Tab-separated table of C-alpha atoms in Angstrom:
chain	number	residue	atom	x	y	z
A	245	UNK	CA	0.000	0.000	0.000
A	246	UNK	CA	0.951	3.383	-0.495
A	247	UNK	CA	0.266	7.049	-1.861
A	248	UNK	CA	1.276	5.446	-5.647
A	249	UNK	CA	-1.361	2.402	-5.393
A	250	UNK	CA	-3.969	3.544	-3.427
A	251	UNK	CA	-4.203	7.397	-4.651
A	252	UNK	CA	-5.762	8.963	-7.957
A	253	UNK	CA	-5.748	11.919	-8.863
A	254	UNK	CA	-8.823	14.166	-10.488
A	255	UNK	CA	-6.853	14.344	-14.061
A	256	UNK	CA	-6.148	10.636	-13.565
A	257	UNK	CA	-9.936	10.169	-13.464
A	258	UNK	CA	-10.661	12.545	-16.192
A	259	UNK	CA	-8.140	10.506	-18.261
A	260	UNK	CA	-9.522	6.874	-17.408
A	261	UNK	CA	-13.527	8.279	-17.656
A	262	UNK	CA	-13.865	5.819	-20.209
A	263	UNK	CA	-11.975	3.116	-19.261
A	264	UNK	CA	-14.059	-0.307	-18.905
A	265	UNK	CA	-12.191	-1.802	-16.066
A	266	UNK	CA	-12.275	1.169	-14.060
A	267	UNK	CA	-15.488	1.553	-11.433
A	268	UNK	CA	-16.447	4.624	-10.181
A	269	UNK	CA	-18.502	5.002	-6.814
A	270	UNK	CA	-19.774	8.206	-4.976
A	271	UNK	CA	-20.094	7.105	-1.137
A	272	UNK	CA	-21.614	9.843	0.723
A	273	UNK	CA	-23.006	11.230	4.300
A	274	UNK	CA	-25.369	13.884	2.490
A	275	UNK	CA	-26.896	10.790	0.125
A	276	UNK	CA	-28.673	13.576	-2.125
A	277	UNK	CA	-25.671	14.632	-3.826
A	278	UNK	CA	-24.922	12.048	-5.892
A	279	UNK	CA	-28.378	12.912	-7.787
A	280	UNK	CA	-27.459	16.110	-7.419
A	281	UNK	CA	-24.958	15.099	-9.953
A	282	UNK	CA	-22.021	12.949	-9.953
A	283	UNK	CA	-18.705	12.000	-12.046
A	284	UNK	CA	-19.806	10.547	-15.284
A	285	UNK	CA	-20.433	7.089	-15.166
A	286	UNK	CA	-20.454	6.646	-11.643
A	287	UNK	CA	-22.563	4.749	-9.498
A	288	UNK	CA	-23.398	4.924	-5.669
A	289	UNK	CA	-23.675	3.239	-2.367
A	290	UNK	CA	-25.405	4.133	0.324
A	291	UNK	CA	-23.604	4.291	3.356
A	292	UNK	CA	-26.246	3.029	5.779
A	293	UNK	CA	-28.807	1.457	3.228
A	294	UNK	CA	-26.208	-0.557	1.367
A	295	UNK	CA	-23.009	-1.053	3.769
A	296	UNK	CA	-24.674	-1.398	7.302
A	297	UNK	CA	-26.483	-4.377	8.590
A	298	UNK	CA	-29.472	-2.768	10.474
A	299	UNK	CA	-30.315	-5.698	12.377
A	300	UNK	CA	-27.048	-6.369	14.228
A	301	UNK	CA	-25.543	-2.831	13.728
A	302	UNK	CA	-22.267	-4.392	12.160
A	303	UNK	CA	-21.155	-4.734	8.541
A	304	UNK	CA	-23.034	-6.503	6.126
A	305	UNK	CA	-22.218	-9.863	5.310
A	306	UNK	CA	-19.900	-11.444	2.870
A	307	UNK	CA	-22.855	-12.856	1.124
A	308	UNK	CA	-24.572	-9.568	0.935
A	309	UNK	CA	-21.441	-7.367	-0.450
A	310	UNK	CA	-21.054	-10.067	-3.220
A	311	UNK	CA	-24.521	-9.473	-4.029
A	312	UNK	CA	-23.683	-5.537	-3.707
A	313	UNK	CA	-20.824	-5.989	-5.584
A	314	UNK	CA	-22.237	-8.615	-8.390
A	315	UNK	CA	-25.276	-6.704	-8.807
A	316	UNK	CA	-23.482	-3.232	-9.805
A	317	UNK	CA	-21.422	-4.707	-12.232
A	318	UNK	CA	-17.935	-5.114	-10.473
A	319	UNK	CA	-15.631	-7.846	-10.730
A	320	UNK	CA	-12.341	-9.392	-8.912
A	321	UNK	CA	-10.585	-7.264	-10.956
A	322	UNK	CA	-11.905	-4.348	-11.220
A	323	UNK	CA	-9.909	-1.083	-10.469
A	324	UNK	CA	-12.403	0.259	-7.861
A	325	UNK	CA	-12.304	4.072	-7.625
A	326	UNK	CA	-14.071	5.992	-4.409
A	327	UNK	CA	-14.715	9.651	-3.922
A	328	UNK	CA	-17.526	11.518	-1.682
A	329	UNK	CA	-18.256	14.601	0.124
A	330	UNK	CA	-16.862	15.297	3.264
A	331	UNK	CA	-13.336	15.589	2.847
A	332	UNK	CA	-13.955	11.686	1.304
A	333	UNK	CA	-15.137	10.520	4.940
A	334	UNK	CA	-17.552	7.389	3.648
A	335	UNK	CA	-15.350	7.240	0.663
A	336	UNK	CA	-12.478	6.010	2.851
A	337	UNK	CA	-14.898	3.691	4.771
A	338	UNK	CA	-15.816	2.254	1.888
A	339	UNK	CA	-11.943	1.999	0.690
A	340	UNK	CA	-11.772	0.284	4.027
A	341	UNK	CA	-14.726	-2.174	3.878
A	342	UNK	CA	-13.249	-3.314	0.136
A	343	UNK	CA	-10.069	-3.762	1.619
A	344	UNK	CA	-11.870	-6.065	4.686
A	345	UNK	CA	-13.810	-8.117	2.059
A	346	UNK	CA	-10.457	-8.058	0.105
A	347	UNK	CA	-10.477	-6.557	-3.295
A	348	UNK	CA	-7.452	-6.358	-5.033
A	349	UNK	CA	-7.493	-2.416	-6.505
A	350	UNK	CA	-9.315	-0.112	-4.691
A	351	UNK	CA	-8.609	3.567	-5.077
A	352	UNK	CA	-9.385	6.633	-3.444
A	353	UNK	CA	-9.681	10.132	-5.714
A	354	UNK	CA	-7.307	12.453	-3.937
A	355	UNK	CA	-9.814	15.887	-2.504
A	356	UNK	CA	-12.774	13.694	-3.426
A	357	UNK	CA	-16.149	15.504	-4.770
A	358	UNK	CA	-14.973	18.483	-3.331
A	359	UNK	CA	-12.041	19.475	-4.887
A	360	UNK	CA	-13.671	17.958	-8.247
A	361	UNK	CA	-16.070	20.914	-7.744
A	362	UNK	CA	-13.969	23.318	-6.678
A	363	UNK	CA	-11.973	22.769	-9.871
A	364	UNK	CA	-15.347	23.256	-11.557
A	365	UNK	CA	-15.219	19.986	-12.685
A	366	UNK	CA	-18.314	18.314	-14.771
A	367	UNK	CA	-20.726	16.584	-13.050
A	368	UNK	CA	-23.901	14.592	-14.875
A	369	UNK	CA	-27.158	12.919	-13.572
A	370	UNK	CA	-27.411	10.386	-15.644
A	371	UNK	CA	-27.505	7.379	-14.398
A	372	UNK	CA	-25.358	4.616	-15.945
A	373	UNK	CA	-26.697	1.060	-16.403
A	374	UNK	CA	-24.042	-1.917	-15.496
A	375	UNK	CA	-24.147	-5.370	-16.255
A	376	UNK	CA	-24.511	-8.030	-13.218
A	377	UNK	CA	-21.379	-9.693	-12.498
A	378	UNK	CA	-20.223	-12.488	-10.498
A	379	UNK	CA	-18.164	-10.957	-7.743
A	380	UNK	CA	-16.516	-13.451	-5.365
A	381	UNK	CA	-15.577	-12.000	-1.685
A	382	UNK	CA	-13.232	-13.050	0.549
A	383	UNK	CA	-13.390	-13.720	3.876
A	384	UNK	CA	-13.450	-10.645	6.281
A	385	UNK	CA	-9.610	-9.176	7.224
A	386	UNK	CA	-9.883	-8.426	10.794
A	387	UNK	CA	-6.602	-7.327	10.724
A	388	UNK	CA	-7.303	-3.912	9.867
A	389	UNK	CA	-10.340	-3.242	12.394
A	390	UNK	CA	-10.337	-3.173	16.300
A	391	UNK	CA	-13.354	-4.533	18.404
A	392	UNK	CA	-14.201	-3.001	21.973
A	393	UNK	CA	-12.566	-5.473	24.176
A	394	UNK	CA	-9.419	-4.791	21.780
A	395	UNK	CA	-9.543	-1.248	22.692
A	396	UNK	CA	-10.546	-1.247	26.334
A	397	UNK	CA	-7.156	-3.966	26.982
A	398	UNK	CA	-5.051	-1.484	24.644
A	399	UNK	CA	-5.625	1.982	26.918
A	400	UNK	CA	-2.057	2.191	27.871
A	401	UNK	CA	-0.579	0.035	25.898
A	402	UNK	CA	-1.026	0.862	22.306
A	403	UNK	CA	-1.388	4.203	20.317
A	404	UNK	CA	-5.318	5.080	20.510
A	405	UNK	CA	-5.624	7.906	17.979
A	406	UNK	CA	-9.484	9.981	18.479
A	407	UNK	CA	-9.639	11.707	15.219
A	408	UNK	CA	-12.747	13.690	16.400
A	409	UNK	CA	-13.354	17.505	16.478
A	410	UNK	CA	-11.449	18.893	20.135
A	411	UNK	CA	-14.875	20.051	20.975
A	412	UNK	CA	-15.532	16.186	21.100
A	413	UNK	CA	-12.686	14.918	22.486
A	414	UNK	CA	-13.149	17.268	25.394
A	415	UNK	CA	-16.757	16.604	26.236
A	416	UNK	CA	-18.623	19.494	25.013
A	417	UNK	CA	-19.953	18.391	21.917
A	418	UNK	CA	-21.465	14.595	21.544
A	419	UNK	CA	-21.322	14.954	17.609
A	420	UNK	CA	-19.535	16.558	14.380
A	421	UNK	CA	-21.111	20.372	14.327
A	422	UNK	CA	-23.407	19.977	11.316
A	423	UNK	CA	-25.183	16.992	12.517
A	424	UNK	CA	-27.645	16.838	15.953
A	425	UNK	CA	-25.951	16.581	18.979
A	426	UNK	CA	-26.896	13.043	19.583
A	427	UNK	CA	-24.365	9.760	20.123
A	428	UNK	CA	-23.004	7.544	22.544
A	429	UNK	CA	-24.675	7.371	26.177
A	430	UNK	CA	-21.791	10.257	27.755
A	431	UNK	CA	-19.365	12.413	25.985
A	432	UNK	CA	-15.662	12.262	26.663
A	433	UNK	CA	-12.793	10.260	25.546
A	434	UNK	CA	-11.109	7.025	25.863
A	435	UNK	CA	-8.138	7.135	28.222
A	436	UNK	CA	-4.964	8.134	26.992
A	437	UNK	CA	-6.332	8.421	23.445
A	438	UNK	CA	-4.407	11.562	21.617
A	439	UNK	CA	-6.156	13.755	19.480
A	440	UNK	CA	-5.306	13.933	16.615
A	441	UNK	CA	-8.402	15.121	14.482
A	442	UNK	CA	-8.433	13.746	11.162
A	443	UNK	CA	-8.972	17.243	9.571
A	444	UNK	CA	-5.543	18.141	9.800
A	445	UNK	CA	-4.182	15.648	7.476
A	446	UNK	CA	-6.255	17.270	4.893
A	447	UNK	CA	-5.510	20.673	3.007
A	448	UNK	CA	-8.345	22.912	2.816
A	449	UNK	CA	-9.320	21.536	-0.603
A	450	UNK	CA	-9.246	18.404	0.597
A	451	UNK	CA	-6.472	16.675	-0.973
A	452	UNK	CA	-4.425	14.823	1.974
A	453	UNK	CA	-0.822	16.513	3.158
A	454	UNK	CA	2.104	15.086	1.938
A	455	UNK	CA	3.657	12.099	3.361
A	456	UNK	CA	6.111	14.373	5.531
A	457	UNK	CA	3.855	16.503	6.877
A	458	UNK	CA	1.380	13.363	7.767
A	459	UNK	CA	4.280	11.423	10.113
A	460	UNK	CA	5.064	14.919	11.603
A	461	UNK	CA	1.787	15.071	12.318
A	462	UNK	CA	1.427	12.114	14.023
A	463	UNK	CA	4.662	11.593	15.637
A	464	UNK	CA	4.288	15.359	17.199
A	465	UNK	CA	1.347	14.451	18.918
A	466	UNK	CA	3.289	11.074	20.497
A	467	UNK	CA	1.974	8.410	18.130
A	468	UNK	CA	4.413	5.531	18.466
A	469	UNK	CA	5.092	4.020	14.904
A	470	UNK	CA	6.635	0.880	16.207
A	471	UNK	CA	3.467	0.400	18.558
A	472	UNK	CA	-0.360	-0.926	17.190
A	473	UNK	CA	-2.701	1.971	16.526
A	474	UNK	CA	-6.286	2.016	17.111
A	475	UNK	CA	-8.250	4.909	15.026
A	476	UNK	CA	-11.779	5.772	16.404
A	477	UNK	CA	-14.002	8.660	15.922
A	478	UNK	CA	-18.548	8.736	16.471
A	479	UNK	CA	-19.020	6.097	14.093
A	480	UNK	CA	-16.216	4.865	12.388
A	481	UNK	CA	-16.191	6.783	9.184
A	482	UNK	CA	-13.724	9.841	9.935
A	483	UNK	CA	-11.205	7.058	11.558
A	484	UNK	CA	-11.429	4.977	8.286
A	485	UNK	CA	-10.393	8.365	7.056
A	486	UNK	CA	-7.548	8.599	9.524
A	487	UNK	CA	-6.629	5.220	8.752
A	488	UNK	CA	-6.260	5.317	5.411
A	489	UNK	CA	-4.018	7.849	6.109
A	490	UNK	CA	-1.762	5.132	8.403
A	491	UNK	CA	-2.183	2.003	7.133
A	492	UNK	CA	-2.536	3.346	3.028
A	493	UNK	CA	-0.292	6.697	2.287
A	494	UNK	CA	2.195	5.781	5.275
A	495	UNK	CA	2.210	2.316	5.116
A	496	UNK	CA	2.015	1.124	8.596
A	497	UNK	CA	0.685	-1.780	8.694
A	498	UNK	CA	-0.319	-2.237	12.735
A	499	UNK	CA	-3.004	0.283	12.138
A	500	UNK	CA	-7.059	-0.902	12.653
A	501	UNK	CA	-10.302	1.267	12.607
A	502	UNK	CA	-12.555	1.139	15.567
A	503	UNK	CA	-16.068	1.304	13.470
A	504	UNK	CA	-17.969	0.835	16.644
A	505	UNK	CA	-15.898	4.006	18.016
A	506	UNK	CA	-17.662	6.750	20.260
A	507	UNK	CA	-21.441	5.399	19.779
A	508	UNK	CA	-20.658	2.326	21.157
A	509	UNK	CA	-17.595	2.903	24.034
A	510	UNK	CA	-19.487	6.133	24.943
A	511	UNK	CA	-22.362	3.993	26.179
A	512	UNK	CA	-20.793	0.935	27.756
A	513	UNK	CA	-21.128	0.407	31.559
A	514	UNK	CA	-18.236	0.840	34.050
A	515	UNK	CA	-15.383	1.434	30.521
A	516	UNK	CA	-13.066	3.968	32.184
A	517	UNK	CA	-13.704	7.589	30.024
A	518	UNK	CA	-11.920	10.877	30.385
A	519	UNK	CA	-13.488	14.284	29.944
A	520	UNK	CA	-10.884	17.393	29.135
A	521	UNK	CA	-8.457	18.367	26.489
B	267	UNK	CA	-24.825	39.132	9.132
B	268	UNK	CA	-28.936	38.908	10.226
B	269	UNK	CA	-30.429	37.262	13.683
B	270	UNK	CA	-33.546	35.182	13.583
B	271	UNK	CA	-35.777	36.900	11.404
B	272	UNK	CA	-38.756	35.939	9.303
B	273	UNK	CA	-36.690	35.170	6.677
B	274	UNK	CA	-33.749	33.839	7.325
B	275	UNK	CA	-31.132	33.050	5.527
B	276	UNK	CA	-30.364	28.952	6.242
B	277	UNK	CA	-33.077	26.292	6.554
B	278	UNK	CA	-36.335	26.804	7.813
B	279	UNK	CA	-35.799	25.940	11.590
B	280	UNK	CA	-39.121	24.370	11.813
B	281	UNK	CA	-38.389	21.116	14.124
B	282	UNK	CA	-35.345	22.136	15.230
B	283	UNK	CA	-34.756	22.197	19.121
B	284	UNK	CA	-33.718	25.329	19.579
B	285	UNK	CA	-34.358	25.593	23.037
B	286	UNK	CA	-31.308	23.232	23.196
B	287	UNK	CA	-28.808	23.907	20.045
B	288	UNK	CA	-26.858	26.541	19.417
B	289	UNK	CA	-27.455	26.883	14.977
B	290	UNK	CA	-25.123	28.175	12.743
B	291	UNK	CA	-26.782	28.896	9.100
B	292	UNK	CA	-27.308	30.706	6.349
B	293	UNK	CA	-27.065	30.852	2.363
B	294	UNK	CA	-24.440	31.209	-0.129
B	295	UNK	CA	-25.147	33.997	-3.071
B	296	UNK	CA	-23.130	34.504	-5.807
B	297	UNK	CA	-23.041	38.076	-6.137
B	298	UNK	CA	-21.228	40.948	-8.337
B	299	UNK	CA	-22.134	41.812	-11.652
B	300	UNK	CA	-19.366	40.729	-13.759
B	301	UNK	CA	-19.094	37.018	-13.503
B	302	UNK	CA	-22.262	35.843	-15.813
B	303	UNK	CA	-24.342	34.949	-13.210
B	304	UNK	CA	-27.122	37.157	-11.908
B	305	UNK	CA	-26.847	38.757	-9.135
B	306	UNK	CA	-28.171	36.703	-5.100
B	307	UNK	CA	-28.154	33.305	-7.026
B	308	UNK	CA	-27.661	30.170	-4.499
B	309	UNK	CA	-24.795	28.678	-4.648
B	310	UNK	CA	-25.776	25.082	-4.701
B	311	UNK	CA	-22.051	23.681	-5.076
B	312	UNK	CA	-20.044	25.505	-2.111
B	313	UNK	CA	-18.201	23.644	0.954
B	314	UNK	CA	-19.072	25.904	4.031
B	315	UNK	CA	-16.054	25.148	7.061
B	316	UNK	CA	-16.955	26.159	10.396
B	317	UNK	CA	-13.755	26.430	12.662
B	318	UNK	CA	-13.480	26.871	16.404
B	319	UNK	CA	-12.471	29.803	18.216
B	320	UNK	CA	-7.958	28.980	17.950
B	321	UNK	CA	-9.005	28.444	13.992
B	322	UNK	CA	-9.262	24.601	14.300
B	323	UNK	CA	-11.497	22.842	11.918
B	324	UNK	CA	-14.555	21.652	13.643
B	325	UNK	CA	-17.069	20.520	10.421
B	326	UNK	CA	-17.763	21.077	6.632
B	327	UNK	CA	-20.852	20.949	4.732
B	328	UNK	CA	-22.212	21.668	1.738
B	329	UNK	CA	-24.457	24.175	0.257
B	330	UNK	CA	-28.298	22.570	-0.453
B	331	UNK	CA	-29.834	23.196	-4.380
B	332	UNK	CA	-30.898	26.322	-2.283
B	333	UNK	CA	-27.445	27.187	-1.565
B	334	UNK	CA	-28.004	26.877	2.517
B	335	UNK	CA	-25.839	25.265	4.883
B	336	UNK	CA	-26.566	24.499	8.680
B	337	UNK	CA	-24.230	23.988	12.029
B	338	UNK	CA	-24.975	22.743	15.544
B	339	UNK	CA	-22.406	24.446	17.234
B	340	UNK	CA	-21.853	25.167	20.587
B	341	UNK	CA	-22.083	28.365	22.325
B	342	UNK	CA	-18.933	30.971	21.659
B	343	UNK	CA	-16.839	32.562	18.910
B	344	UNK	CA	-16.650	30.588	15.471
B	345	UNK	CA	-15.613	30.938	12.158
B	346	UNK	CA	-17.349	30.207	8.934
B	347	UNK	CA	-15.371	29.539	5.600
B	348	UNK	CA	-17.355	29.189	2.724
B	349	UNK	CA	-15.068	27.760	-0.591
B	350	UNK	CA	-16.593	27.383	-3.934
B	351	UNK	CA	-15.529	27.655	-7.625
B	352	UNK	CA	-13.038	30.346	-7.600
B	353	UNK	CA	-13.977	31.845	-4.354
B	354	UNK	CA	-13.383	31.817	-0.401
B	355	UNK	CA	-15.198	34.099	2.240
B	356	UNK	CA	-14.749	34.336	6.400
B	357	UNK	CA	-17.093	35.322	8.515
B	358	UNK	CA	-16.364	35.573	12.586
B	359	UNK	CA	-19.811	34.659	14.383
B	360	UNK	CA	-21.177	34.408	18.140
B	361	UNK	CA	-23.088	30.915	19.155
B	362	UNK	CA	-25.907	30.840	21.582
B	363	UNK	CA	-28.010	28.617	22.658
B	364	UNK	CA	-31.780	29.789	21.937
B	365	UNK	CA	-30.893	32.391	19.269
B	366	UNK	CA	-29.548	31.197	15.949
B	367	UNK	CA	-27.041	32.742	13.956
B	368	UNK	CA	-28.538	33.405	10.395
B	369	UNK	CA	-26.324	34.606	7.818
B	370	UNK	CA	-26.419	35.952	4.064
B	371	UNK	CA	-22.753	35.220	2.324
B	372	UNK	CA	-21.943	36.778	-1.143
B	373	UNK	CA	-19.285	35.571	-3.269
C-alpha cells in the first residue's frame, strides 16, 4: 500500500472516464448529492442502506457485499475508484470495507467531490446502467479493524488515535457540528487516546498533506510508529479516514479502525472515560 | 450578518430544538455583476467550514440546491469559511443557545 497504489488523482480520473475496467462510486453522508450530480459514469452506495447491517448494527455480510458488488457490475478485478463529500469521509470507509472483504485495486480520488467541484469539474445525472457480475468475496480481514474489548485492553498500551473535532474529544460536543448533537450514552474520551483530528491531514481543498507533513503530524502528537494503533471517531467513518491515512499513504501496517468508536464505548457500563483536552 | 428573522437566511428551523442547540446557518449567493451569473443566485455547489475559536477545523458541509448550509455548534466565537468555484469568504460569528445565527454570504 501506499500514496502510488492507493491514490488517484482528479486528471487521472478525467483521463480513465472511459476506461471499462475502471469503477467509479460516490459514497456519501449527504446521500442527495450524488443525484445532485455525480462523475460521469459513476454509481453509488449508500452508506447506511447498502453497507450497514441494520439488524445487528455491524457490517453486512460477505454474502450480501457479493450481491452488492455482483449486482453493480464489479468484478475481482476491477480497479475500484471511491470519492464523496466530506473531505472523502464514507469514501475512505468504503476503501476500508473493500479492503476487509479483500479486493485487489481499490482507489481513493485524492480531494474527493470536493475538490472535483472546486476545480469546476463536470458533473452529470445520468444514471449509468451496469451489467450483473459475479463478484466473489473473501473472507473478512480483521486485521485492519479493532473490536471493543481490543480497545478497552489497549488503553495504555497501544497508540489510541481519536480523530474527532477537540470540541468532542473534550466533552462538550457529543457529535460533528453539522449533525444533531446526539451519540453515545456520555461524551468524553477514551483514556490516553491523543487527538489527533483527522482534519488536519487534509488541506483545505481536501487533498491529503504530503507524506512528511502526515508522520510529523502524528509523531508530534506522540503516536508511536513501532506500537499498534487504534483509530476511532462517532461512528467509524472519519477514523477509516484517519486510517487510510496510516495504514494506506504511510504504510504502517499495525493500524485498525474502531467502526464501533464513540457510539458504542461512549455507552458501555463501568469502561473507564476521560473528559478534558 | 442577520439574527432570527422571518426570513432567514439557512433552513427553515421548523423542528429544530432550539431551546437546546446553538445553529449556525445561512445561504451562499453569488453576487457581483461581472461574472455571468445574476446577481443573489444560491450557490448550490459551495463547501461551508466552520472552525473553532484557535481556527481549528470543527465541520464542513455543503451548500443545499438552495445554496443553505446548517451547524450545531456550541455556544462561543466561530468561524465560517465558505469555498466554492473560484472563491473563499470568512465570517467571525457568536453561538448561543436559543438564538440562531442566520447569515447571508456573497461571493
Amino acid at each position: 500500500m501506499s500514496r502510488a497504489t492507493s491514490l488517484v488523482s482528479t486528471d487521472w480520473v478525467q483521463e480513465n472516464l472511459s476506461n471499462p475496467n475502471v469503477v467509479l462510486i460516490e459514497v456519501d453522508e449527504d446521500t442527495s448529492l450524488y443525484e445532485k450530480g455525480h462523475i460521469q459514469g459513476a454509481i453509488t452506495f449508500h452508506w447506511r442502506e447498502d453497507l450497514q447491517d441494520g439488524l445487528i448494527r455491524d457490517l453486512i455480510s460477505k454474502e450480501k457485499f457479493e450481491a452488492l458488488l455482483s449486482k453493480n457490475g464489479i468484478s475481482n478485478d476491477s480497479t475500484v475508484v471511491l470519492y464523496g463529500g466530506n473531505n472523502n469521509w464514507f469514501a475512505t470507509y468504503a476503501f476500508w470495507y473493500f479492503k476487509i472483504y479483500g479486493h485487489q485495486d481499490v482507489r481513493l480520488i485524492d480531494g474527493g467531490r470536493k475538490l472535483w467541484e472546486l476545480k469546476g469539474l463536470p458533473l452529470v445525472t445520468e444514471v449509468p446502467t451496469r451489467t450483473a457480475s459475479r463478484y466473489v468475496a473473501k473472507e473478512r480481514d480483521n486485521s485492519i479493524r479493532a473490536f471493543r474489548d481490543q480497545v478497552i485492553a489497549s488503553i495504555g498500551i497501544k497508540n489510541i488515535v481519536d480523530v474527532r473535532s477537540p470540541a468532542e474529544f473534550a466533552g462538550e460536543l457529543a457529535a460533528p457540528a453539522h449533525l444533531p448533537q446526539e451519540g453515545g450514552q456520555i461524551k468524553g474520551h477514551i483514556p490516553g487516546a491523543k487527538n489527533i483530528p483527522w482534519s488536519k491531514a487534509a488541506n483545505e481543498d481536501g487533498t491529503f498533506k504530503s507524506n512528511d507533513e502526515l508522520a510529523d503530524l502524528y509523531k508530534t502528537a506522540g503516536v508511536d510508529f513501532s506500537k499498534e494503533t487504534i483509530a476511532y471517531c462517532r461512528i467509524g467513518e472519519r477514523s477509516a479516514f484517519s486510517w487510510f491515512v496510516l495504514h494506506e499513504l504511510l504504510d504502517l501496517q499495525n493500524v485498525t479502525n474502531y467502526d464501533g468508536s464513540w457510539t458504542e464505548y461512549g455507552s458501555l457500563v463501568g469502561v473507564p472515560v476521560a473528559v478534558g483536552a | 450578518m442577520r439574527t432570527c428573522g422571518a426570513t432567514p437566511g439557512g433552513p427553515d428551523l421548523a423542528g429544530v430544538d432550539l431551546a437546546n442547540q446553538a445553529v449556525i446557518q445561512g445561504v451562499v449567493l453569488r453576487g457581483g455583476v461581472s461574472d455571468g451569473v445574476p446577481n443573489g443566485a444560491p450557490v448550490d455547489n459551495a463547501y461551508v467550514r466552520l472552525l473553532d475559536l484557535n481556527g481549528e477545523f470543527t465541520a464542513e458541509v455543503p451548500t443545499n440546491l438552495e445554496g443553505q448550509f446548517r451547524f450545531f455548534a456550541a455556544p462561543g466565537s466561530w468561524t465560517v469559511v465558505v469555498l466554492a468555484h473560484g472563491a473563499r469568504e470568512e465570517v467571525k460569528v457568536q453561538a448561543q443557545t436559543g438564538i440562531p445565527v442566520d447569515l447571508v454570504i456573497q461571493i
